[in-house]
XYZ file of N, CA and C in Angstrom:
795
model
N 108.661 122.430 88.450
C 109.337 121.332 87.761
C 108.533 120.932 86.528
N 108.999 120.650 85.757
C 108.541 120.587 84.154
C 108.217 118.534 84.564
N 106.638 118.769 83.700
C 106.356 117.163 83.854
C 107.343 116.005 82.547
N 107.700 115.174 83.279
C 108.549 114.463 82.203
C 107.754 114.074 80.968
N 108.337 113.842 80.011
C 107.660 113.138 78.445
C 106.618 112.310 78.528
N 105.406 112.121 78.772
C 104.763 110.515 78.895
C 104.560 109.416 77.275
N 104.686 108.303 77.616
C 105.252 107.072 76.878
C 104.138 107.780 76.136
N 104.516 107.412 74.612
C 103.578 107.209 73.123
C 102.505 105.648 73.328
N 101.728 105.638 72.414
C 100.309 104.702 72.283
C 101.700 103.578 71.647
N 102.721 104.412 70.894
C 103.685 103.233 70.150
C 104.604 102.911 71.093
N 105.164 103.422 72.187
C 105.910 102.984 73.084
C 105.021 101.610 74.180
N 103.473 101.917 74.055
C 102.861 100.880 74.853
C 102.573 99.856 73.590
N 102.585 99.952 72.560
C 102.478 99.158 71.901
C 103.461 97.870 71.561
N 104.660 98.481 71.617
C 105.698 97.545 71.868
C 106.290 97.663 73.241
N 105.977 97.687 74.252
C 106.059 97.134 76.041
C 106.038 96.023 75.894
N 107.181 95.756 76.448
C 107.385 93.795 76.770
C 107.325 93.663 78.337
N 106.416 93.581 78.740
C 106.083 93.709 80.769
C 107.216 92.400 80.793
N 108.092 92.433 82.106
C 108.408 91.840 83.019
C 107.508 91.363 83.817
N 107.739 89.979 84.234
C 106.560 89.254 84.824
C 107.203 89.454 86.566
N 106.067 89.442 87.277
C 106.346 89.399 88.986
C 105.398 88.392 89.667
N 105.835 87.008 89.979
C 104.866 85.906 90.074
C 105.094 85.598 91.099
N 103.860 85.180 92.214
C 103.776 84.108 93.335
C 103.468 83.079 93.443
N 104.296 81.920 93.974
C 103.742 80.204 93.528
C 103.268 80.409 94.906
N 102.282 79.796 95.196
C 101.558 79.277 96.424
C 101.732 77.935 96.603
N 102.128 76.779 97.683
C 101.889 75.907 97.994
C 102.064 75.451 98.852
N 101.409 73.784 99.618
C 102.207 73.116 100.359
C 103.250 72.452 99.678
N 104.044 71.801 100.979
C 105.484 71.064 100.159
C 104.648 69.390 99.596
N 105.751 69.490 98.377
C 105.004 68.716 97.010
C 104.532 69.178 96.411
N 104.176 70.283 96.245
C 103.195 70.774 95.274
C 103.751 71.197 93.698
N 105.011 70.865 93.899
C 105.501 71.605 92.451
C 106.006 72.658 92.315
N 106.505 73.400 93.725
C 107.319 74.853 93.148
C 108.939 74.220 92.700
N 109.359 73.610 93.206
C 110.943 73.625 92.640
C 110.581 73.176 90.982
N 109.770 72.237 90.935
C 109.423 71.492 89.727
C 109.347 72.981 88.456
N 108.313 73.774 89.337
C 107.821 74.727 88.419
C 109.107 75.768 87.890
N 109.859 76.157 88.864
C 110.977 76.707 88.707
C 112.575 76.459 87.382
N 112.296 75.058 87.804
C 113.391 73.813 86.757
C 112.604 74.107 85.904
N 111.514 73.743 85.424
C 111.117 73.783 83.992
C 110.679 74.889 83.384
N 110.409 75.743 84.093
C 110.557 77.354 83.495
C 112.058 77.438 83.397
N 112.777 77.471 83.618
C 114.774 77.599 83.730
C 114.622 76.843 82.290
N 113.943 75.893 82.182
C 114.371 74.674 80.635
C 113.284 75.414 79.932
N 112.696 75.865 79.628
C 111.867 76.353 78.641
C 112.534 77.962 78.006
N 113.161 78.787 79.425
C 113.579 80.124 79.014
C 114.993 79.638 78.345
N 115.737 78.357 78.496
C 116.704 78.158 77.836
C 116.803 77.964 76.580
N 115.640 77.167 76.174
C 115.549 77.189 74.942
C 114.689 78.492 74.047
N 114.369 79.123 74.886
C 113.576 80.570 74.358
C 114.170 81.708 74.203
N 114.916 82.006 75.312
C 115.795 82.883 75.453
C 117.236 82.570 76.129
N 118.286 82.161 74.944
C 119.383 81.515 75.046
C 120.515 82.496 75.542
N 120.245 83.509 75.698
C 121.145 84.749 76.459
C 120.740 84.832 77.458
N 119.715 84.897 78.143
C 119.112 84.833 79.514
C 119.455 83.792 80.758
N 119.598 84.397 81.511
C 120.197 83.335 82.734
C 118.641 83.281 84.089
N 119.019 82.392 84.504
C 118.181 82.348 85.926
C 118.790 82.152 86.748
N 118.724 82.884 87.928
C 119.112 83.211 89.091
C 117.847 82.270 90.253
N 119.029 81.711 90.846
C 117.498 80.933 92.047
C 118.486 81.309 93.426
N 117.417 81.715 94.250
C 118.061 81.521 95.426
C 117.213 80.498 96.441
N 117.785 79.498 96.767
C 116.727 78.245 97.377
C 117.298 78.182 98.773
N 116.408 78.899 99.735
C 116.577 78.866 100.968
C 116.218 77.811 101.651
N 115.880 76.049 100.670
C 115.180 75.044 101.603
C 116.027 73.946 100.665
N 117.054 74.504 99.484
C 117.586 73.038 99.261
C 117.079 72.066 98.563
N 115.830 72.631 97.691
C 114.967 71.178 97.129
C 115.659 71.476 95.520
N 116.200 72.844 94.840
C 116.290 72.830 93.938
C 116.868 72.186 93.359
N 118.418 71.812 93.937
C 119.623 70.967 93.521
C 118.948 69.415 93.370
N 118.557 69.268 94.140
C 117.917 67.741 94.071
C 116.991 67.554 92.802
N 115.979 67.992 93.093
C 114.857 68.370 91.553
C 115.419 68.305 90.252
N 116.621 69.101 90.386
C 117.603 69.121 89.127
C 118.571 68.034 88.866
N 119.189 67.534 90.362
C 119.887 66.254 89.239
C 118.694 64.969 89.013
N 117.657 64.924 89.748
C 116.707 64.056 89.419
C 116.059 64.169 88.028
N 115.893 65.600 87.569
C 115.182 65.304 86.422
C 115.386 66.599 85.298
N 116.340 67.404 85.715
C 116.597 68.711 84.770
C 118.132 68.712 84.792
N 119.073 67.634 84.392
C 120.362 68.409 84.791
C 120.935 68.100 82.902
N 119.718 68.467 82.498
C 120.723 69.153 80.880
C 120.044 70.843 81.182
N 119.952 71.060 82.080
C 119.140 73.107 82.151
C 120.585 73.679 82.548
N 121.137 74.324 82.290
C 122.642 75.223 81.652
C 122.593 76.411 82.368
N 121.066 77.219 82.676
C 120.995 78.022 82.433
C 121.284 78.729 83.751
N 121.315 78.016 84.716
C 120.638 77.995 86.314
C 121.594 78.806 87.104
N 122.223 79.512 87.686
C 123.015 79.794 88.403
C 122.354 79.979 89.981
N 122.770 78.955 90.688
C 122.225 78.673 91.989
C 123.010 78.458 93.094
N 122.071 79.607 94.331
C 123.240 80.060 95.325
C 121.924 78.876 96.546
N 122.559 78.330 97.409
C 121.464 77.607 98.329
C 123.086 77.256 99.461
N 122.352 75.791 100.408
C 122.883 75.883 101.483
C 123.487 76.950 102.132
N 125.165 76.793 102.641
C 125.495 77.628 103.595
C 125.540 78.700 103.451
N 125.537 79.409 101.837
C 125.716 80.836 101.222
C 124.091 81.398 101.138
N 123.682 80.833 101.931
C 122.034 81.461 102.247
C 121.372 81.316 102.900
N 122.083 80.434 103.977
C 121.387 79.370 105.523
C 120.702 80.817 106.180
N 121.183 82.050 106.694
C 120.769 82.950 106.806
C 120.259 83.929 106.516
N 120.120 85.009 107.400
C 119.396 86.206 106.747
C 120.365 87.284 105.953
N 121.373 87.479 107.091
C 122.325 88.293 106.731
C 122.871 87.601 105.398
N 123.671 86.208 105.362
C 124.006 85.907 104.171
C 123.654 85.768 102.874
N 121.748 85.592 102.940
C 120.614 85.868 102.190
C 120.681 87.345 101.186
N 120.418 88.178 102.043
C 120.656 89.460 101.909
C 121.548 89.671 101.226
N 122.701 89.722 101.295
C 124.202 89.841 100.784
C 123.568 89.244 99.522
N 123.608 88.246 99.169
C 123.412 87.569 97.963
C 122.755 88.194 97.095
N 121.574 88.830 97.599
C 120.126 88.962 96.787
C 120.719 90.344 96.664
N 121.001 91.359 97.360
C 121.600 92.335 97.038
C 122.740 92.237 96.284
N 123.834 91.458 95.822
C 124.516 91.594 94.939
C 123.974 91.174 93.410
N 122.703 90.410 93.699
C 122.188 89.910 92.417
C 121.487 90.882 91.688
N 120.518 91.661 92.860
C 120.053 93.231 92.030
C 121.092 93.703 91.485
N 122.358 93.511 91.439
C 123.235 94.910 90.291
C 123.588 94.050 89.031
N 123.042 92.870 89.464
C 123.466 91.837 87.802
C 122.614 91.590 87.314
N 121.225 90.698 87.466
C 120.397 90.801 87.149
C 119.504 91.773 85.518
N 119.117 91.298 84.442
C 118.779 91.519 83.038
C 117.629 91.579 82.980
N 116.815 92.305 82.034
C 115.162 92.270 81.802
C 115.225 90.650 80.654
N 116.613 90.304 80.443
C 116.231 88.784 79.682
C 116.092 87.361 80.736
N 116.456 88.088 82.213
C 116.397 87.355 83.177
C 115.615 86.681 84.230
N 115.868 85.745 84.992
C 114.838 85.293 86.077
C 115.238 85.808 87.281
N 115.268 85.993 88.652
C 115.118 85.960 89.809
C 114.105 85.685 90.462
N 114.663 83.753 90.988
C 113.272 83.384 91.541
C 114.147 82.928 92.890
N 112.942 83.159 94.058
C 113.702 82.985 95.518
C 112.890 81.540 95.966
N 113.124 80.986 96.494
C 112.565 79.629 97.193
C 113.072 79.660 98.607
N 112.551 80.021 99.418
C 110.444 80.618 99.529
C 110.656 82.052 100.398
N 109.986 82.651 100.074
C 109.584 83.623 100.834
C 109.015 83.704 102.396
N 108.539 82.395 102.514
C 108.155 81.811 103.725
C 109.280 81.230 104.824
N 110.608 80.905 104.410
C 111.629 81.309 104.794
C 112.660 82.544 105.092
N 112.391 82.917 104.250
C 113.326 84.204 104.349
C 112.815 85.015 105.381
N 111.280 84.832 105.418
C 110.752 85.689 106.991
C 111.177 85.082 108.285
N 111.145 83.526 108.085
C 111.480 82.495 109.226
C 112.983 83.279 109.805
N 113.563 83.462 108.683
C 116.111 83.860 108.870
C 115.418 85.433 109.136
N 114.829 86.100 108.742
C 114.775 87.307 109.282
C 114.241 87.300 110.727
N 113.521 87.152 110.798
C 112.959 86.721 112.726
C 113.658 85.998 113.544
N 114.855 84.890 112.890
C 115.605 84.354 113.780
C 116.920 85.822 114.259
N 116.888 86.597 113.235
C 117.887 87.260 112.729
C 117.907 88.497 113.886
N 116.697 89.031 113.934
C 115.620 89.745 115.470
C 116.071 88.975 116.895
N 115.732 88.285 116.566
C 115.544 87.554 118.126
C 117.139 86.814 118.225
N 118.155 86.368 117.382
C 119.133 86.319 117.981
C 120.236 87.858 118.137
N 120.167 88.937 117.631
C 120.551 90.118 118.031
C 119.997 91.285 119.350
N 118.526 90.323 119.732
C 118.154 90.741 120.312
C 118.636 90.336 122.150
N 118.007 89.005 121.469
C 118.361 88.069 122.959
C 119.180 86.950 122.667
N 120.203 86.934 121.845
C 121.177 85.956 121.928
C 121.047 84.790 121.346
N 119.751 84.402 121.094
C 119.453 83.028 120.572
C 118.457 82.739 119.517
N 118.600 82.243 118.751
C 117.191 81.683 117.660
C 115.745 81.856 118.420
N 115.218 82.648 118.253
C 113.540 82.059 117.814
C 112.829 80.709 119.079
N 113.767 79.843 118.039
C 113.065 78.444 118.965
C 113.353 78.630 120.401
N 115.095 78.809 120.508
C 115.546 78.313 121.284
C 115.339 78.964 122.809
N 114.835 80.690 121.787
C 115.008 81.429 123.583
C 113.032 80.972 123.917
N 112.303 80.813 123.099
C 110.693 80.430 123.478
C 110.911 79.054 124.185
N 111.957 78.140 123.737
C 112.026 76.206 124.575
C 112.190 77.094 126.394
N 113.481 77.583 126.159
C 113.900 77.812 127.516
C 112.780 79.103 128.388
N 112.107 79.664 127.762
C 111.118 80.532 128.545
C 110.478 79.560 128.814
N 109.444 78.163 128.363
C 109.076 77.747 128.973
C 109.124 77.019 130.431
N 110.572 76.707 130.767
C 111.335 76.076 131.769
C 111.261 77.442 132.851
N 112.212 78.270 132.226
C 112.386 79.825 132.860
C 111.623 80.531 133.512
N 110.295 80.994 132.058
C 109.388 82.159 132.462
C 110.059 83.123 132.115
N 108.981 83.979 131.572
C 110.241 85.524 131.071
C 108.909 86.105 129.929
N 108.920 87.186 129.680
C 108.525 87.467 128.168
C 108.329 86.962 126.934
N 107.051 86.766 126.364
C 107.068 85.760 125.067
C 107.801 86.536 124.022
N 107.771 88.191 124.361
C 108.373 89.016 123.118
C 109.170 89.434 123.818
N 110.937 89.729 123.695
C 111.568 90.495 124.814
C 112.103 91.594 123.721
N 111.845 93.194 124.385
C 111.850 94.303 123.577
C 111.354 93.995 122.536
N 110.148 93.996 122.134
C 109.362 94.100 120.995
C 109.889 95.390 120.179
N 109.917 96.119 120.286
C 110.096 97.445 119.556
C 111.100 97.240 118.821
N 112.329 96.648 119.940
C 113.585 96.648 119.619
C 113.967 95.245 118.241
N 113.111 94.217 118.473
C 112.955 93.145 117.883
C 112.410 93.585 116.597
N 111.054 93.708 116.785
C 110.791 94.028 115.349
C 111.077 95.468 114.178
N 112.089 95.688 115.207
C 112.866 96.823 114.151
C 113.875 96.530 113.174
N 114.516 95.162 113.902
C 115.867 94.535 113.638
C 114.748 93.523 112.344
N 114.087 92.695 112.567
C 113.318 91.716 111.830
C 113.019 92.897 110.314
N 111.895 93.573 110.717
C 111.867 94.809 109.776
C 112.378 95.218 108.645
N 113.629 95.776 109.104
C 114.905 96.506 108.610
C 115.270 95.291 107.775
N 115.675 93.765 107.797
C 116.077 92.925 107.269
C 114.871 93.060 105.973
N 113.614 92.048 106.491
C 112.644 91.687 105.748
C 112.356 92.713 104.764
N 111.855 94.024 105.218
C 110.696 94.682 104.222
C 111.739 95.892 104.239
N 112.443 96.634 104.455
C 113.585 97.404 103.219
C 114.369 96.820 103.062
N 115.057 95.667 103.066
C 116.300 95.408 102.506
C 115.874 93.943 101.561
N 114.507 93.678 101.903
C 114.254 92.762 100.750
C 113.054 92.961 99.751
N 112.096 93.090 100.978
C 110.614 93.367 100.329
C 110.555 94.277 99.119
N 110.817 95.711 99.748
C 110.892 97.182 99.474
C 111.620 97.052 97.746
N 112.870 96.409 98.233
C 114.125 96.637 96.737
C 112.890 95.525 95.707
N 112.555 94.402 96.186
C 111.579 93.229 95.144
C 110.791 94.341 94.743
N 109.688 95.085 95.240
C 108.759 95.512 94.498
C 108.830 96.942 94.150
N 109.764 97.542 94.674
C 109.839 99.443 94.073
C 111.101 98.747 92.935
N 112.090 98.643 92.997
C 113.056 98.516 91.802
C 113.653 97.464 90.973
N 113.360 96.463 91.971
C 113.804 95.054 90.874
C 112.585 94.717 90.260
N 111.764 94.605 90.011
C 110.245 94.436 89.191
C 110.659 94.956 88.103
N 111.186 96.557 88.131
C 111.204 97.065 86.484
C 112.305 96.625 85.965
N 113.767 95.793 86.500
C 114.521 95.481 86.060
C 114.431 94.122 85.216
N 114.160 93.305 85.918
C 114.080 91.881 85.646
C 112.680 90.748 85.715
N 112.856 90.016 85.636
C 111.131 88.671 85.809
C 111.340 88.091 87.260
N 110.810 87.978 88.213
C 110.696 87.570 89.030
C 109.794 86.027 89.561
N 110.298 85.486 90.104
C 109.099 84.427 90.806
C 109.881 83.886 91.948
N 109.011 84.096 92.940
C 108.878 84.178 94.338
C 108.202 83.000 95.173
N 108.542 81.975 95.422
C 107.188 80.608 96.123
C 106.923 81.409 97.400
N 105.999 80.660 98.162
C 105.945 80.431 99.547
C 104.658 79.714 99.957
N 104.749 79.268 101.055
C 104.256 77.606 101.309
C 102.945 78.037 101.928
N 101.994 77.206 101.996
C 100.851 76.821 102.630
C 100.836 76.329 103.875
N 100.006 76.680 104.984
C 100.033 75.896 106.168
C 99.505 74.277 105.873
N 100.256 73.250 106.241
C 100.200 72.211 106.456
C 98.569 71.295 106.498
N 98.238 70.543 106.221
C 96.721 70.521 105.738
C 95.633 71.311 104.733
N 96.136 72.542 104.256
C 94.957 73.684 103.861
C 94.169 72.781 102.976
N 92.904 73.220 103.123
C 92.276 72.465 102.284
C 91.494 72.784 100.699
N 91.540 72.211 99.791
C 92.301 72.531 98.561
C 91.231 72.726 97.703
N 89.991 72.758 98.591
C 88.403 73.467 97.414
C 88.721 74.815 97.650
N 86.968 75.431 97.662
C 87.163 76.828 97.939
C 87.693 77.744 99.091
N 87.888 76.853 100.284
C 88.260 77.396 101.127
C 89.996 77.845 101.104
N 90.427 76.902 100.326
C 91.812 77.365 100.068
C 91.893 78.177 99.243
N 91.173 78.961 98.726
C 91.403 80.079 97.886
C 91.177 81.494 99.269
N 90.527 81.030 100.204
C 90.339 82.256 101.558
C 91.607 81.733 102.301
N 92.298 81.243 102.114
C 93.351 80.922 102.902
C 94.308 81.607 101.916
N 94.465 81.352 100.573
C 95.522 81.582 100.179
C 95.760 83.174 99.813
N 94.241 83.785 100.308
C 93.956 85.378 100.036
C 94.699 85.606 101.891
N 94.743 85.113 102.813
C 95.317 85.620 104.015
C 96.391 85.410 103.913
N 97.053 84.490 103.208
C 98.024 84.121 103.225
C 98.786 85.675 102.431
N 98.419 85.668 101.324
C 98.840 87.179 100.776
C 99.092 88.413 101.737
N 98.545 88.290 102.970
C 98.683 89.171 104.281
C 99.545 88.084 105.513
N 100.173 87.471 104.838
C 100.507 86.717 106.332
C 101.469 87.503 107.265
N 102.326 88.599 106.773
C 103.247 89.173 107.570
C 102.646 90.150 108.613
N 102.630 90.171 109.702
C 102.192 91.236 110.266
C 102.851 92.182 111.086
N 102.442 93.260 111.447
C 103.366 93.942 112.218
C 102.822 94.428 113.111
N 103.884 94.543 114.153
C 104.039 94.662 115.683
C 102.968 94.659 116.512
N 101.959 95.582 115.665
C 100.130 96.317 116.502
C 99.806 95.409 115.951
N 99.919 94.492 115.063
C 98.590 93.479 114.629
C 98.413 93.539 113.053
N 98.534 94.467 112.704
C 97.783 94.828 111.187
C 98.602 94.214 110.621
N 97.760 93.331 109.644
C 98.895 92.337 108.498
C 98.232 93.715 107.448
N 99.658 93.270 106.126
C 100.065 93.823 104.804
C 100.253 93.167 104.118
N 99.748 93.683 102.958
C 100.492 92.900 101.855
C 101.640 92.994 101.385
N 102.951 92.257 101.576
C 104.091 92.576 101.696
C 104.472 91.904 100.409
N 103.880 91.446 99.551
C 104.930 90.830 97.862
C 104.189 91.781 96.643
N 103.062 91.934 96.593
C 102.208 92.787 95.564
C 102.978 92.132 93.902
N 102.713 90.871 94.229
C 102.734 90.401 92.945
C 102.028 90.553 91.722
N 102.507 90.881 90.655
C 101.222 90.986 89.242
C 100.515 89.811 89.421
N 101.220 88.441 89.601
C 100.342 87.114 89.177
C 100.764 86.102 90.475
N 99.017 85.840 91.250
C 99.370 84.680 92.181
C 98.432 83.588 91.740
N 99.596 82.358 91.920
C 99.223 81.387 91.499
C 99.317 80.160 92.303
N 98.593 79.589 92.833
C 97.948 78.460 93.789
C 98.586 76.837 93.005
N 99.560 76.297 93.504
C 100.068 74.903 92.959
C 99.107 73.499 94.325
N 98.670 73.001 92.998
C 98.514 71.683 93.799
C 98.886 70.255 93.193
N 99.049 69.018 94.060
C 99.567 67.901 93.511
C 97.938 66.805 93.489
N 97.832 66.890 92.281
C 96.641 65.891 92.092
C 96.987 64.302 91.868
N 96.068 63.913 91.702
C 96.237 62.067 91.030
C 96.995 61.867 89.736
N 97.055 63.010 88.843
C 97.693 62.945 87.257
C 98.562 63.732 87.335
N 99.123 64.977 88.870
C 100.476 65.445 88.532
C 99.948 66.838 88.699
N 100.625 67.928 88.567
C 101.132 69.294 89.688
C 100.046 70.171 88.383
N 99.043 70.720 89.189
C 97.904 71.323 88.655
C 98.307 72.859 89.351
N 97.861 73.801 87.891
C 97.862 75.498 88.476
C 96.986 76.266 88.734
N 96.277 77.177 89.875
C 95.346 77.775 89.627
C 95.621 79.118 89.908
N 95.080 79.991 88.819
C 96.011 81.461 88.532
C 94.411 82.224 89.740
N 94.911 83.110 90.673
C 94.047 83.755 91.487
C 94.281 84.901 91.354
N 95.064 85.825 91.168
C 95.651 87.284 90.546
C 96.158 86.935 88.758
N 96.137 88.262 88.709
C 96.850 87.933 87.125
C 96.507 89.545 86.700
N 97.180 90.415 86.515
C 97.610 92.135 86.267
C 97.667 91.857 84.673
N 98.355 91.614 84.004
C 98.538 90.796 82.876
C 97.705 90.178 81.820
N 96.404 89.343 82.383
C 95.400 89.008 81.718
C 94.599 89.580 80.748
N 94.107 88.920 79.475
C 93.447 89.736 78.634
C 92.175 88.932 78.767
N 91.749 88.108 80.168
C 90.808 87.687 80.594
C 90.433 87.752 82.015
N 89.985 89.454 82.516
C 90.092 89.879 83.502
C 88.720 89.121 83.911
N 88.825 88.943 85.458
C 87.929 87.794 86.308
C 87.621 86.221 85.942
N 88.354 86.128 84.581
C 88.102 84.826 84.398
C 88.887 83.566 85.189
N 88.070 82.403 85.428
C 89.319 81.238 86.560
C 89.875 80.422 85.396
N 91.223 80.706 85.732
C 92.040 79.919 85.195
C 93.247 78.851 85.645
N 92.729 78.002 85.029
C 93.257 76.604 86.018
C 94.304 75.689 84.812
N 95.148 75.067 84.726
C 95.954 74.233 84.351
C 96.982 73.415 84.566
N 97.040 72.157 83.746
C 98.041 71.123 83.940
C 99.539 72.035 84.268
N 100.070 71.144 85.258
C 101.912 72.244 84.791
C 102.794 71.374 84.375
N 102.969 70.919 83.124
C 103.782 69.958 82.602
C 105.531 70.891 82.040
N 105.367 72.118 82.005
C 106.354 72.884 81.655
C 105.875 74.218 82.061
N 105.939 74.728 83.068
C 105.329 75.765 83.882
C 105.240 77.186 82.918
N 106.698 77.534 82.470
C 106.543 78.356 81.726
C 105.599 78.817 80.343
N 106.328 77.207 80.007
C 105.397 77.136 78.174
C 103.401 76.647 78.694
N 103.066 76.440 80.012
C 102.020 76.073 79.971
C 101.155 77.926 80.734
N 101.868 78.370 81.428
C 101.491 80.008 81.834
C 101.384 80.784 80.581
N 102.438 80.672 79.563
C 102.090 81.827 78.494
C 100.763 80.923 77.576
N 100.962 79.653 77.694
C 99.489 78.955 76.755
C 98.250 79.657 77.325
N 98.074 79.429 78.529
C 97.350 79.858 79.462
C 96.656 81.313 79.684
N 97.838 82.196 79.920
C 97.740 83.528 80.008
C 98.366 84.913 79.793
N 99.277 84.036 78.549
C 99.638 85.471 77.469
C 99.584 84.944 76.355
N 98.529 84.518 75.884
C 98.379 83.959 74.135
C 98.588 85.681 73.366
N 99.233 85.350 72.529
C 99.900 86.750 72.068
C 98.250 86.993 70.837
């Protein structure tokens, strides 16, 4: 087989990378915030470009008539057209064939969508949600995992090829991405939350034990809510023309304050 053409020094010279971003946080921290005002900044930047949100927790709509509802740009699928996995799916898969490199696709949260995929397992498996068949084993007695194999094939098959897999082998080169997902409850927000938020990058695990890194984002970025308002701290960054350097900032307009930050042209 004959090796294909490889790109010219002038074809990398004018490369416009598509961005692939992870918000990290607990709730409050500023991901819907960050989302709305990137949507209002690409509107006025790029006025052909649309954003796509899929908000599996419902905070976006609110966020927006509270404090973004001149943003035009938004096209947003949430409640019952995403309460699930299966209906999730459907969505996000019809959005990969629309979806633009002038575009957004950002999901709210990723930390859900594993939650509807595992309910998604365990009610095809054994009939019931997650919660509901672990409440009644306690009363019962029975298996904490029933058919494991069988379970996390079904969970699997949902999560990491029909979502994971398509996010990072083919929608990356299509379009801009940003992806949240949440913090365990308390983490604590010096250095130790930077070793939390590096496990957290492995939180999925499978069946034998071994966690993965299942998002392989270019850029993860750590949101917190301070005394003066929703602070960023960039911990990955593929992108940077300040490799190992810490970079931390106000998020008063997420978008216009990330490219100040870390694509000064």
């Amino acid at each position: 087989m004959a090796l294909p053409k490889p790109i010219t020094i002038d074809d990398l010279q004018t490369y416009q990378p598509l961005e692939f971003i992870l918000l990290l946080g607990a709730a409050g921290t500023g991901k819907s915030y960050a989302i709305l005002s990137l949507a209002d900044a690409w509107q006025r930047l790029t006025p052909e470009g649309k954003v796509y949100v899929i908000d599996t927790e419902t905070g976006i709509a609110k966020t927006w008539k509270a404090a973004f509802s001149h943003v035009r740009n938004i096209l947003l699928y949430h409640g019952e057209t995403v309460n699930d996995a299966d209906k999730f799916i459907d969505v996000f898969s019809e959005l990969t064939t629309q979806v633009t490199s002038t575009d957004w696709l950002c999901i709210e949260s990723d930390t859900r969508v594993w939650d509807m995929c595992q309910d998604m397992g365990w009610l095809k498996v054994t009939g019931q949600v997650k919660d509901k068949y672990l409440s009644q084993r306690l009363v019962q007695g029975g298996p904490v995992t029933p058919q494991p194999d069988q379970l996390w094939q079904v969970v699997l098959d949902a999560y990491r090829r029909r979502f994971r897999d398509v996010l990072v082998d083919s929608l990356r080169l299509k379009t801009n991405i940003l992806v949240t997902t949440g913090l365990t409850k308390g983490s604590p927000r010096v250095t130790p939350a930077r070793r939390e938020t590096m496990k957290l990058l492995n939180i999925d695990v499978t069946p034998d034990g071994h966690a993965e890194n299942t998002r392989n984002p270019d850029t993860v970025i750590m949101l917190t809510r301070e005394t003066d308002g929703y602070w960023a701290e960039v911990l990955r960054d593929r992108g940077s023309d300040k490799p190992g350097e810490q970079v931390r900032f106000k998020v008063e307009s997420f978008w216009l304050d990330f490219v100040d930050n870390c694509r000064p042209d």
